[in-house]
C-alpha cells in the first residue's frame, strides 16, 4: 500500500507535467493574443462600426484581465516547471557531470579490454617492437558500424587511435563478421596494387586505403558470439609482415581466449562509448 508521502509526490509530479504540457504553452499563447489586442483602439472601431459597439466594448473590457491572468499563469507554471527541471545552467552542469561519469566508465572499460588484449598478445608471443596489432570492436547495429573498444600493440607506433569506427560492410572486418573467421595474408604492401586489391576484394574506397596508417599485409578476424549465439563483436589481429602468423596457429590461440572476451563484452556492451552518437549529441 502506498504511503501518504508517495501519493503526494505522485500528485505533485502530475501537476508539474500538466503545467509543462498544457498550462504554460496555453497561457503563453493567450497572453500573446490578448497582449496584441491591447494595442487596438476599440473606441475608434466602435465609432466606425456602431453595430458592433456592444461586442467590441465587451472584448475591450476583458482584454486586460485576460492578459493579466494568462501572464500570471504562464509565469506560475514556468516557475513550477523550473523547480522540477532546473534552470538551463543547472541542466548544463548536471549534463556535464553525467557526461564526465560516462566518460570515466568508458575509460575503465577500454582499459579492461586493453588488458584482455595484452593477455592474448602474451599467448601469441609478441615481442617488444613487434609490427603487429590487436584490436577489439563491438558491433553497433543501429549505426551499421564497428566501434573500437580496445587496442594493443608491443609497438607504440601502432597504438595511435586512427578511426574510432568502421562500416560493417567493408574490409576484412566485414568478412570475419559474416563468416565467423577470416584470414588474409595476400594484401599488397602499398601503392596501386594495394588500392586495387582492397577495392575489388573488400569494397574499400581508394581514399580510405591511402589514409590507413598501418599498412598491414596480414589480417585475422574472429567474430565473437555471446552465450545466446548472437554476434556482438570482432577481434582483429593484423601485422605488417605477411608471414608473421600462421593461420591455424593464430586461429587456435584466439579460440582459446574467445569465451573471456564474449562474456565481458556481453555484460558491458551497453557502457561501451559510441563516438558517433556522442558527436551527434554535441559531446
PDB file of C-alpha atoms in Angstrom:
ATOM      1  CA  UNK A   1       0.000   0.000   0.000  1.00  0.00           C
ATOM      2  CA  UNK A   2       1.349   3.419  -0.943  1.00  0.00           C
ATOM      3  CA  UNK A   3       2.048   5.855   1.890  1.00  0.00           C
ATOM      4  CA  UNK A   4       0.794   9.447   2.018  1.00  0.00           C
ATOM      5  CA  UNK A   5       4.176  10.896   1.027  1.00  0.00           C
ATOM      6  CA  UNK A   6       4.302   8.768  -2.104  1.00  0.00           C
ATOM      7  CA  UNK A   7       0.779   9.837  -3.083  1.00  0.00           C
ATOM      8  CA  UNK A   8       1.666  13.496  -2.587  1.00  0.00           C
ATOM      9  CA  UNK A   9       4.772  13.137  -4.756  1.00  0.00           C
ATOM     10  CA  UNK A  10       2.721  11.482  -7.491  1.00  0.00           C
ATOM     11  CA  UNK A  11       0.153  14.279  -7.406  1.00  0.00           C
ATOM     12  CA  UNK A  12       2.882  16.936  -7.466  1.00  0.00           C
ATOM     13  CA  UNK A  13       4.609  15.211 -10.410  1.00  0.00           C
ATOM     14  CA  UNK A  14       1.293  15.109 -12.261  1.00  0.00           C
ATOM     15  CA  UNK A  15       0.761  18.838 -11.623  1.00  0.00           C
ATOM     16  CA  UNK A  16       4.254  19.608 -12.896  1.00  0.00           C
ATOM     17  CA  UNK A  17       3.727  17.541 -16.043  1.00  0.00           C
ATOM     18  CA  UNK A  18       0.345  19.161 -16.637  1.00  0.00           C
ATOM     19  CA  UNK A  19       1.850  22.634 -16.259  1.00  0.00           C
ATOM     20  CA  UNK A  20       4.699  21.798 -18.631  1.00  0.00           C
ATOM     21  CA  UNK A  21       2.481  20.230 -21.294  1.00  0.00           C
ATOM     22  CA  UNK A  22      -0.654  22.407 -21.185  1.00  0.00           C
ATOM     23  CA  UNK A  23      -0.764  25.353 -18.783  1.00  0.00           C
ATOM     24  CA  UNK A  24       2.485  27.113 -19.701  1.00  0.00           C
ATOM     25  CA  UNK A  25       2.138  26.806 -23.521  1.00  0.00           C
ATOM     26  CA  UNK A  26      -1.599  27.634 -23.435  1.00  0.00           C
ATOM     27  CA  UNK A  27      -1.266  30.590 -21.087  1.00  0.00           C
ATOM     28  CA  UNK A  28       1.660  31.959 -23.092  1.00  0.00           C
ATOM     29  CA  UNK A  29      -0.391  31.747 -26.300  1.00  0.00           C
ATOM     30  CA  UNK A  30      -3.398  33.506 -24.711  1.00  0.00           C
ATOM     31  CA  UNK A  31      -1.125  36.201 -23.256  1.00  0.00           C
ATOM     32  CA  UNK A  32       0.370  36.752 -26.707  1.00  0.00           C
ATOM     33  CA  UNK A  33      -3.054  37.150 -28.365  1.00  0.00           C
ATOM     34  CA  UNK A  34      -4.564  39.312 -25.629  1.00  0.00           C
ATOM     35  CA  UNK A  35      -1.409  41.432 -25.494  1.00  0.00           C
ATOM     36  CA  UNK A  36      -1.879  42.132 -29.196  1.00  0.00           C
ATOM     37  CA  UNK A  37      -5.462  43.263 -28.521  1.00  0.00           C
ATOM     38  CA  UNK A  38      -4.143  45.785 -26.004  1.00  0.00           C
ATOM     39  CA  UNK A  39      -2.659  47.755 -28.880  1.00  0.00           C
ATOM     40  CA  UNK A  40      -6.019  48.116 -30.627  1.00  0.00           C
ATOM     41  CA  UNK A  41      -8.072  51.308 -30.331  1.00  0.00           C
ATOM     42  CA  UNK A  42     -11.505  49.812 -29.704  1.00  0.00           C
ATOM     43  CA  UNK A  43     -13.079  53.297 -29.329  1.00  0.00           C
ATOM     44  CA  UNK A  44     -12.245  54.103 -32.925  1.00  0.00           C
ATOM     45  CA  UNK A  45     -13.619  50.739 -34.029  1.00  0.00           C
ATOM     46  CA  UNK A  46     -16.863  51.369 -32.145  1.00  0.00           C
ATOM     47  CA  UNK A  47     -17.311  54.768 -33.875  1.00  0.00           C
ATOM     48  CA  UNK A  48     -16.582  53.252 -37.276  1.00  0.00           C
ATOM     49  CA  UNK A  49     -18.860  50.247 -36.661  1.00  0.00           C
ATOM     50  CA  UNK A  50     -21.779  51.241 -34.373  1.00  0.00           C
ATOM     51  CA  UNK A  51     -23.484  47.886 -34.914  1.00  0.00           C
ATOM     52  CA  UNK A  52     -20.511  46.155 -33.264  1.00  0.00           C
ATOM     53  CA  UNK A  53     -20.269  48.561 -30.345  1.00  0.00           C
ATOM     54  CA  UNK A  54     -21.561  46.063 -27.787  1.00  0.00           C
ATOM     55  CA  UNK A  55     -19.273  43.116 -28.660  1.00  0.00           C
ATOM     56  CA  UNK A  56     -16.278  45.423 -29.105  1.00  0.00           C
ATOM     57  CA  UNK A  57     -16.848  47.015 -25.704  1.00  0.00           C
ATOM     58  CA  UNK A  58     -17.149  43.558 -24.150  1.00  0.00           C
ATOM     59  CA  UNK A  59     -13.882  42.410 -25.779  1.00  0.00           C
ATOM     60  CA  UNK A  60     -12.169  45.639 -24.715  1.00  0.00           C
ATOM     61  CA  UNK A  61     -13.243  45.197 -21.095  1.00  0.00           C
ATOM     62  CA  UNK A  62     -11.981  41.599 -20.990  1.00  0.00           C
ATOM     63  CA  UNK A  63      -8.650  42.093 -22.764  1.00  0.00           C
ATOM     64  CA  UNK A  64      -6.720  43.448 -19.760  1.00  0.00           C
ATOM     65  CA  UNK A  65      -7.987  40.843 -17.228  1.00  0.00           C
ATOM     66  CA  UNK A  66      -7.362  38.001 -19.679  1.00  0.00           C
ATOM     67  CA  UNK A  67      -3.861  39.262 -20.387  1.00  0.00           C
ATOM     68  CA  UNK A  68      -3.018  39.592 -16.694  1.00  0.00           C
ATOM     69  CA  UNK A  69      -4.441  36.186 -15.758  1.00  0.00           C
ATOM     70  CA  UNK A  70      -2.759  34.360 -18.653  1.00  0.00           C
ATOM     71  CA  UNK A  71       0.560  36.090 -17.977  1.00  0.00           C
ATOM     72  CA  UNK A  72       0.309  35.134 -14.294  1.00  0.00           C
ATOM     73  CA  UNK A  73      -0.485  31.512 -15.225  1.00  0.00           C
ATOM     74  CA  UNK A  74       2.420  31.389 -17.667  1.00  0.00           C
ATOM     75  CA  UNK A  75       4.766  32.780 -15.018  1.00  0.00           C
ATOM     76  CA  UNK A  76       3.487  30.466 -12.279  1.00  0.00           C
ATOM     77  CA  UNK A  77       3.602  27.336 -14.405  1.00  0.00           C
ATOM     78  CA  UNK A  78       7.074  28.332 -15.618  1.00  0.00           C
ATOM     79  CA  UNK A  79       8.280  28.556 -12.022  1.00  0.00           C
ATOM     80  CA  UNK A  80       6.759  25.160 -11.253  1.00  0.00           C
ATOM     81  CA  UNK A  81       8.460  23.564 -14.243  1.00  0.00           C
ATOM     82  CA  UNK A  82      11.756  25.248 -13.356  1.00  0.00           C
ATOM     83  CA  UNK A  83      11.513  23.950  -9.785  1.00  0.00           C
ATOM     84  CA  UNK A  84      11.500  20.437 -11.201  1.00  0.00           C
ATOM     85  CA  UNK A  85      13.775  20.657 -14.229  1.00  0.00           C
ATOM     86  CA  UNK A  86      16.028  23.456 -13.032  1.00  0.00           C
ATOM     87  CA  UNK A  87      17.488  26.322 -14.990  1.00  0.00           C
ATOM     88  CA  UNK A  88      19.412  25.834 -18.217  1.00  0.00           C
ATOM     89  CA  UNK A  89      22.643  26.457 -16.359  1.00  0.00           C
ATOM     90  CA  UNK A  90      21.806  23.801 -13.763  1.00  0.00           C
ATOM     91  CA  UNK A  91      20.848  21.360 -16.501  1.00  0.00           C
ATOM     92  CA  UNK A  92      24.115  22.045 -18.322  1.00  0.00           C
ATOM     93  CA  UNK A  93      26.096  21.483 -15.127  1.00  0.00           C
ATOM     94  CA  UNK A  94      24.223  18.249 -14.456  1.00  0.00           C
ATOM     95  CA  UNK A  95      24.763  17.111 -18.055  1.00  0.00           C
ATOM     96  CA  UNK A  96      28.467  17.916 -17.830  1.00  0.00           C
ATOM     97  CA  UNK A  97      28.768  15.947 -14.591  1.00  0.00           C
ATOM     98  CA  UNK A  98      26.943  12.948 -16.038  1.00  0.00           C
ATOM     99  CA  UNK A  99      28.999  13.138 -19.228  1.00  0.00           C
ATOM    100  CA  UNK A 100      32.167  13.076 -17.130  1.00  0.00           C
ATOM    101  CA  UNK A 101      30.935   9.999 -15.268  1.00  0.00           C
ATOM    102  CA  UNK A 102      30.048   8.231 -18.513  1.00  0.00           C
ATOM    103  CA  UNK A 103      33.453   9.038 -19.981  1.00  0.00           C
ATOM    104  CA  UNK A 104      35.151   7.699 -16.852  1.00  0.00           C
ATOM    105  CA  UNK A 105      33.185   4.457 -17.063  1.00  0.00           C
ATOM    106  CA  UNK A 106      34.078   4.234 -20.751  1.00  0.00           C
ATOM    107  CA  UNK A 107      37.767   4.738 -19.970  1.00  0.00           C
ATOM    108  CA  UNK A 108      37.691   1.963 -17.372  1.00  0.00           C
ATOM    109  CA  UNK A 109      36.023  -0.394 -19.869  1.00  0.00           C
ATOM    110  CA  UNK A 110      38.634   0.411 -22.523  1.00  0.00           C
ATOM    111  CA  UNK A 111      41.419  -0.280 -20.011  1.00  0.00           C
ATOM    112  CA  UNK A 112      39.778  -3.610 -19.181  1.00  0.00           C
ATOM    113  CA  UNK A 113      39.631  -4.612 -22.851  1.00  0.00           C
ATOM    114  CA  UNK A 114      43.218  -3.478 -23.391  1.00  0.00           C
ATOM    115  CA  UNK A 115      44.187  -5.801 -20.536  1.00  0.00           C
ATOM    116  CA  UNK A 116      42.452  -8.722 -22.220  1.00  0.00           C
ATOM    117  CA  UNK A 117      44.294  -7.956 -25.446  1.00  0.00           C
ATOM    118  CA  UNK A 118      47.589  -7.817 -23.516  1.00  0.00           C
ATOM    119  CA  UNK A 119      46.874 -11.327 -22.269  1.00  0.00           C
ATOM    120  CA  UNK A 120      46.266 -12.511 -25.836  1.00  0.00           C
ATOM    121  CA  UNK A 121      49.455 -10.780 -27.020  1.00  0.00           C
ATOM    122  CA  UNK A 122      51.382 -12.802 -24.436  1.00  0.00           C
ATOM    123  CA  UNK A 123      49.818 -16.026 -25.729  1.00  0.00           C
ATOM    124  CA  UNK A 124      50.766 -15.033 -29.283  1.00  0.00           C
ATOM    125  CA  UNK A 125      54.319 -14.399 -28.008  1.00  0.00           C
ATOM    126  CA  UNK A 126      54.536 -10.916 -29.498  1.00  0.00           C
ATOM    127  CA  UNK A 127      57.947  -9.416 -28.922  1.00  0.00           C
ATOM    128  CA  UNK A 128      58.720  -5.822 -27.965  1.00  0.00           C
ATOM    129  CA  UNK A 129      58.555  -3.639 -31.056  1.00  0.00           C
ATOM    130  CA  UNK A 130      56.699  -6.312 -32.980  1.00  0.00           C
ATOM    131  CA  UNK A 131      54.943  -4.934 -36.068  1.00  0.00           C
ATOM    132  CA  UNK A 132      51.584  -6.406 -35.144  1.00  0.00           C
ATOM    133  CA  UNK A 133      48.429  -5.109 -33.506  1.00  0.00           C
ATOM    134  CA  UNK A 134      45.337  -6.489 -31.790  1.00  0.00           C
ATOM    135  CA  UNK A 135      42.039  -4.600 -31.839  1.00  0.00           C
ATOM    136  CA  UNK A 136      38.601  -5.300 -30.442  1.00  0.00           C
ATOM    137  CA  UNK A 137      35.420  -3.888 -31.994  1.00  0.00           C
ATOM    138  CA  UNK A 138      31.824  -4.137 -30.824  1.00  0.00           C
ATOM    139  CA  UNK A 139      29.054  -4.019 -33.391  1.00  0.00           C
ATOM    140  CA  UNK A 140      26.613  -1.115 -33.453  1.00  0.00           C
ATOM    141  CA  UNK A 141      23.565  -2.481 -35.279  1.00  0.00           C
ATOM    142  CA  UNK A 142      21.860   0.925 -35.281  1.00  0.00           C
ATOM    143  CA  UNK A 143      24.788   2.694 -36.919  1.00  0.00           C
ATOM    144  CA  UNK A 144      25.786  -0.328 -39.063  1.00  0.00           C
ATOM    145  CA  UNK A 145      29.357   0.008 -37.880  1.00  0.00           C
ATOM    146  CA  UNK A 146      32.055  -1.432 -35.622  1.00  0.00           C
ATOM    147  CA  UNK A 147      33.194   0.652 -32.656  1.00  0.00           C
ATOM    148  CA  UNK A 148      36.715   0.136 -31.369  1.00  0.00           C
ATOM    149  CA  UNK A 149      36.753  -0.599 -27.636  1.00  0.00           C
ATOM    150  CA  UNK A 150      40.267  -1.951 -27.197  1.00  0.00           C
ATOM    151  CA  UNK A 151      43.692  -1.965 -28.869  1.00  0.00           C
ATOM    152  CA  UNK A 152      47.113  -3.338 -28.001  1.00  0.00           C
ATOM    153  CA  UNK A 153      50.499  -3.497 -29.666  1.00  0.00           C
ATOM    154  CA  UNK A 154      54.058  -4.030 -28.449  1.00  0.00           C
ATOM    155  CA  UNK A 155      54.995  -1.240 -30.862  1.00  0.00           C
ATOM    156  CA  UNK A 156      53.816   2.236 -29.723  1.00  0.00           C
ATOM    157  CA  UNK A 157      53.739   3.436 -33.345  1.00  0.00           C
ATOM    158  CA  UNK A 158      50.713   1.231 -33.990  1.00  0.00           C
ATOM    159  CA  UNK A 159      48.764   2.298 -30.906  1.00  0.00           C
ATOM    160  CA  UNK A 160      47.570   5.556 -32.469  1.00  0.00           C
ATOM    161  CA  UNK A 161      43.761   5.859 -32.323  1.00  0.00           C
ATOM    162  CA  UNK A 162      43.041   6.311 -36.034  1.00  0.00           C
ATOM    163  CA  UNK A 163      39.384   5.868 -36.918  1.00  0.00           C
ATOM    164  CA  UNK A 164      37.063   5.173 -33.995  1.00  0.00           C
ATOM    165  CA  UNK A 165      34.571   3.177 -36.074  1.00  0.00           C
ATOM    166  CA  UNK A 166      34.362   1.207 -39.309  1.00  0.00           C
ATOM    167  CA  UNK A 167      31.399   0.420 -41.582  1.00  0.00           C
ATOM    168  CA  UNK A 168      30.226  -3.166 -41.214  1.00  0.00           C
ATOM    169  CA  UNK A 169      30.161  -3.847 -44.969  1.00  0.00           C
ATOM    170  CA  UNK A 170      33.806  -3.120 -45.835  1.00  0.00           C
ATOM    171  CA  UNK A 171      37.169  -4.738 -45.294  1.00  0.00           C
ATOM    172  CA  UNK A 172      38.447  -7.910 -43.662  1.00  0.00           C
ATOM    173  CA  UNK A 173      36.458  -6.972 -40.589  1.00  0.00           C
ATOM    174  CA  UNK A 174      33.206  -7.352 -42.525  1.00  0.00           C
ATOM    175  CA  UNK A 175      34.274 -10.751 -43.897  1.00  0.00           C
ATOM    176  CA  UNK A 176      35.090 -12.021 -40.416  1.00  0.00           C
ATOM    177  CA  UNK A 177      31.753 -10.717 -39.167  1.00  0.00           C
ATOM    178  CA  UNK A 178      29.875 -12.643 -41.856  1.00  0.00           C
ATOM    179  CA  UNK A 179      31.871 -15.890 -41.844  1.00  0.00           C
ATOM    180  CA  UNK A 180      32.954 -16.159 -38.205  1.00  0.00           C
ATOM    181  CA  UNK A 181      36.630 -16.313 -39.170  1.00  0.00           C
ATOM    182  CA  UNK A 182      38.572 -14.661 -41.978  1.00  0.00           C
ATOM    183  CA  UNK A 183      42.291 -14.781 -42.703  1.00  0.00           C
ATOM    184  CA  UNK A 184      44.151 -12.939 -45.454  1.00  0.00           C
ATOM    185  CA  UNK A 185      47.893 -12.544 -45.841  1.00  0.00           C
ATOM    186  CA  UNK A 186      47.932 -11.723 -49.550  1.00  0.00           C
ATOM    187  CA  UNK A 187      47.399  -7.955 -49.339  1.00  0.00           C
ATOM    188  CA  UNK A 188      49.935  -5.921 -51.344  1.00  0.00           C
ATOM    189  CA  UNK A 189      52.062  -3.705 -49.149  1.00  0.00           C
ATOM    190  CA  UNK A 190      51.292  -0.383 -50.805  1.00  0.00           C
ATOM    191  CA  UNK A 191      50.611   1.604 -53.946  1.00  0.00           C
ATOM    192  CA  UNK A 192      48.187   0.991 -56.768  1.00  0.00           C
ATOM    193  CA  UNK A 193      48.174  -2.786 -56.219  1.00  0.00           C
ATOM    194  CA  UNK A 194      47.011  -2.381 -52.637  1.00  0.00           C
ATOM    195  CA  UNK A 195      44.285   0.088 -53.640  1.00  0.00           C
ATOM    196  CA  UNK A 196      43.031  -2.188 -56.404  1.00  0.00           C
ATOM    197  CA  UNK A 197      43.089  -5.287 -54.169  1.00  0.00           C
ATOM    198  CA  UNK A 198      41.149  -3.610 -51.357  1.00  0.00           C
ATOM    199  CA  UNK A 199      38.613  -2.134 -53.744  1.00  0.00           C
ATOM    200  CA  UNK A 200      37.963  -5.403 -55.570  1.00  0.00           C
ATOM    201  CA  UNK A 201      38.130  -7.788 -52.605  1.00  0.00           C
ATOM    202  CA  UNK A 202      36.733  -5.708 -49.758  1.00  0.00           C
ATOM    203  CA  UNK A 203      34.894  -2.760 -51.357  1.00  0.00           C
ATOM    204  CA  UNK A 204      37.238  -0.310 -49.622  1.00  0.00           C
ATOM    205  CA  UNK A 205      37.471   3.054 -51.448  1.00  0.00           C
ATOM    206  CA  UNK A 206      40.941   4.008 -52.637  1.00  0.00           C
ATOM    207  CA  UNK A 207      40.964   7.151 -50.477  1.00  0.00           C
ATOM    208  CA  UNK A 208      40.352   5.039 -47.368  1.00  0.00           C
ATOM    209  CA  UNK A 209      43.176   2.674 -48.309  1.00  0.00           C
ATOM    210  CA  UNK A 210      45.574   5.589 -48.728  1.00  0.00           C
ATOM    211  CA  UNK A 211      44.580   7.110 -45.385  1.00  0.00           C
ATOM    212  CA  UNK A 212      45.237   3.909 -43.417  1.00  0.00           C
ATOM    213  CA  UNK A 213      48.332   4.452 -41.305  1.00  0.00           C
ATOM    214  CA  UNK A 214      49.236   0.825 -40.625  1.00  0.00           C
ATOM    215  CA  UNK A 215      49.769  -0.873 -43.997  1.00  0.00           C
ATOM    216  CA  UNK A 216      49.152  -4.416 -42.784  1.00  0.00           C
ATOM    217  CA  UNK A 217      49.515  -7.318 -45.207  1.00  0.00           C
ATOM    218  CA  UNK A 218      48.086  -9.924 -42.835  1.00  0.00           C
ATOM    219  CA  UNK A 219      44.667  -9.905 -41.155  1.00  0.00           C
ATOM    220  CA  UNK A 220      42.971 -12.443 -38.950  1.00  0.00           C
ATOM    221  CA  UNK A 221      39.394 -11.558 -37.922  1.00  0.00           C
ATOM    222  CA  UNK A 222      37.368 -13.585 -35.435  1.00  0.00           C
ATOM    223  CA  UNK A 223      33.693 -12.931 -34.717  1.00  0.00           C
ATOM    224  CA  UNK A 224      32.602 -13.081 -31.075  1.00  0.00           C
ATOM    225  CA  UNK A 225      29.201 -14.506 -30.182  1.00  0.00           C
ATOM    226  CA  UNK A 226      27.523 -14.254 -26.782  1.00  0.00           C
ATOM    227  CA  UNK A 227      26.097 -17.214 -24.854  1.00  0.00           C
ATOM    228  CA  UNK A 228      22.869 -16.923 -26.824  1.00  0.00           C
ATOM    229  CA  UNK A 229      24.742 -17.298 -30.095  1.00  0.00           C
ATOM    230  CA  UNK A 230      24.257 -13.669 -31.127  1.00  0.00           C
ATOM    231  CA  UNK A 231      27.164 -11.962 -32.905  1.00  0.00           C
ATOM    232  CA  UNK A 232      28.297  -8.974 -30.840  1.00  0.00           C
ATOM    233  CA  UNK A 233      31.915  -8.105 -31.711  1.00  0.00           C
ATOM    234  CA  UNK A 234      35.026  -8.920 -33.724  1.00  0.00           C
ATOM    235  CA  UNK A 235      38.643  -9.414 -32.742  1.00  0.00           C
ATOM    236  CA  UNK A 236      41.178  -8.243 -35.333  1.00  0.00           C
ATOM    237  CA  UNK A 237      44.821  -9.316 -35.448  1.00  0.00           C
ATOM    238  CA  UNK A 238      46.968  -7.596 -38.074  1.00  0.00           C
ATOM    239  CA  UNK A 239      50.633  -7.489 -38.972  1.00  0.00           C
ATOM    240  CA  UNK A 240      52.899  -5.660 -41.390  1.00  0.00           C
ATOM    241  CA  UNK A 241      54.637  -8.873 -42.471  1.00  0.00           C
ATOM    242  CA  UNK A 242      52.529 -11.412 -44.351  1.00  0.00           C
ATOM    243  CA  UNK A 243      54.251 -14.372 -42.666  1.00  0.00           C
ATOM    244  CA  UNK A 244      54.043 -13.042 -39.109  1.00  0.00           C
ATOM    245  CA  UNK A 245      51.350 -15.584 -38.099  1.00  0.00           C
ATOM    246  CA  UNK A 246      50.379 -18.983 -39.418  1.00  0.00           C
ATOM    247  CA  UNK A 247      46.609 -19.153 -39.887  1.00  0.00           C
ATOM    248  CA  UNK A 248      45.978 -22.406 -37.989  1.00  0.00           C
ATOM    249  CA  UNK A 249      48.106 -21.425 -35.003  1.00  0.00           C
ATOM    250  CA  UNK A 250      46.590 -17.937 -34.837  1.00  0.00           C
ATOM    251  CA  UNK A 251      43.037 -19.258 -35.049  1.00  0.00           C
ATOM    252  CA  UNK A 252      43.693 -21.868 -32.354  1.00  0.00           C
ATOM    253  CA  UNK A 253      45.203 -19.302 -29.957  1.00  0.00           C
ATOM    254  CA  UNK A 254      42.301 -16.878 -30.438  1.00  0.00           C
ATOM    255  CA  UNK A 255      39.761 -19.658 -29.896  1.00  0.00           C
ATOM    256  CA  UNK A 256      41.435 -20.428 -26.580  1.00  0.00           C
ATOM    257  CA  UNK A 257      40.561 -16.955 -25.268  1.00  0.00           C
ATOM    258  CA  UNK A 258      37.345 -16.230 -27.115  1.00  0.00           C
ATOM    259  CA  UNK A 259      34.939 -17.065 -24.281  1.00  0.00           C
ATOM    260  CA  UNK A 260      36.515 -14.483 -21.955  1.00  0.00           C
ATOM    261  CA  UNK A 261      36.042 -11.695 -24.487  1.00  0.00           C
ATOM    262  CA  UNK A 262      32.493 -12.668 -25.390  1.00  0.00           C
ATOM    263  CA  UNK A 263      31.388 -12.861 -21.761  1.00  0.00           C
ATOM    264  CA  UNK A 264      32.874  -9.490 -20.786  1.00  0.00           C
ATOM    265  CA  UNK A 265      31.528  -7.723 -23.896  1.00  0.00           C
ATOM    266  CA  UNK A 266      28.068  -9.208 -23.345  1.00  0.00           C
ATOM    267  CA  UNK A 267      27.968  -7.760 -19.825  1.00  0.00           C
ATOM    268  CA  UNK A 268      29.443  -4.349 -20.646  1.00  0.00           C
ATOM    269  CA  UNK A 269      28.143  -3.735 -24.173  1.00  0.00           C
ATOM    270  CA  UNK A 270      25.685  -1.007 -23.095  1.00  0.00           C
ATOM    271  CA  UNK A 271      28.512   1.007 -21.485  1.00  0.00           C
ATOM    272  CA  UNK A 272      30.977   0.982 -24.375  1.00  0.00           C
ATOM    273  CA  UNK A 273      31.436   4.597 -25.576  1.00  0.00           C
ATOM    274  CA  UNK A 274      29.996   5.339 -29.006  1.00  0.00           C
ATOM    275  CA  UNK A 275      31.903   8.255 -30.575  1.00  0.00           C
ATOM    276  CA  UNK A 276      29.356   8.718 -33.354  1.00  0.00           C
ATOM    277  CA  UNK A 277      26.428   9.170 -31.004  1.00  0.00           C
ATOM    278  CA  UNK A 278      28.472  11.394 -28.721  1.00  0.00           C
ATOM    279  CA  UNK A 279      29.282  13.665 -31.651  1.00  0.00           C
ATOM    280  CA  UNK A 280      25.607  13.819 -32.639  1.00  0.00           C
ATOM    281  CA  UNK A 281      24.778  14.903 -29.087  1.00  0.00           C
ATOM    282  CA  UNK A 282      27.409  17.631 -29.159  1.00  0.00           C
ATOM    283  CA  UNK A 283      29.590  15.964 -26.517  1.00  0.00           C
TER     284      UNK A 283
END
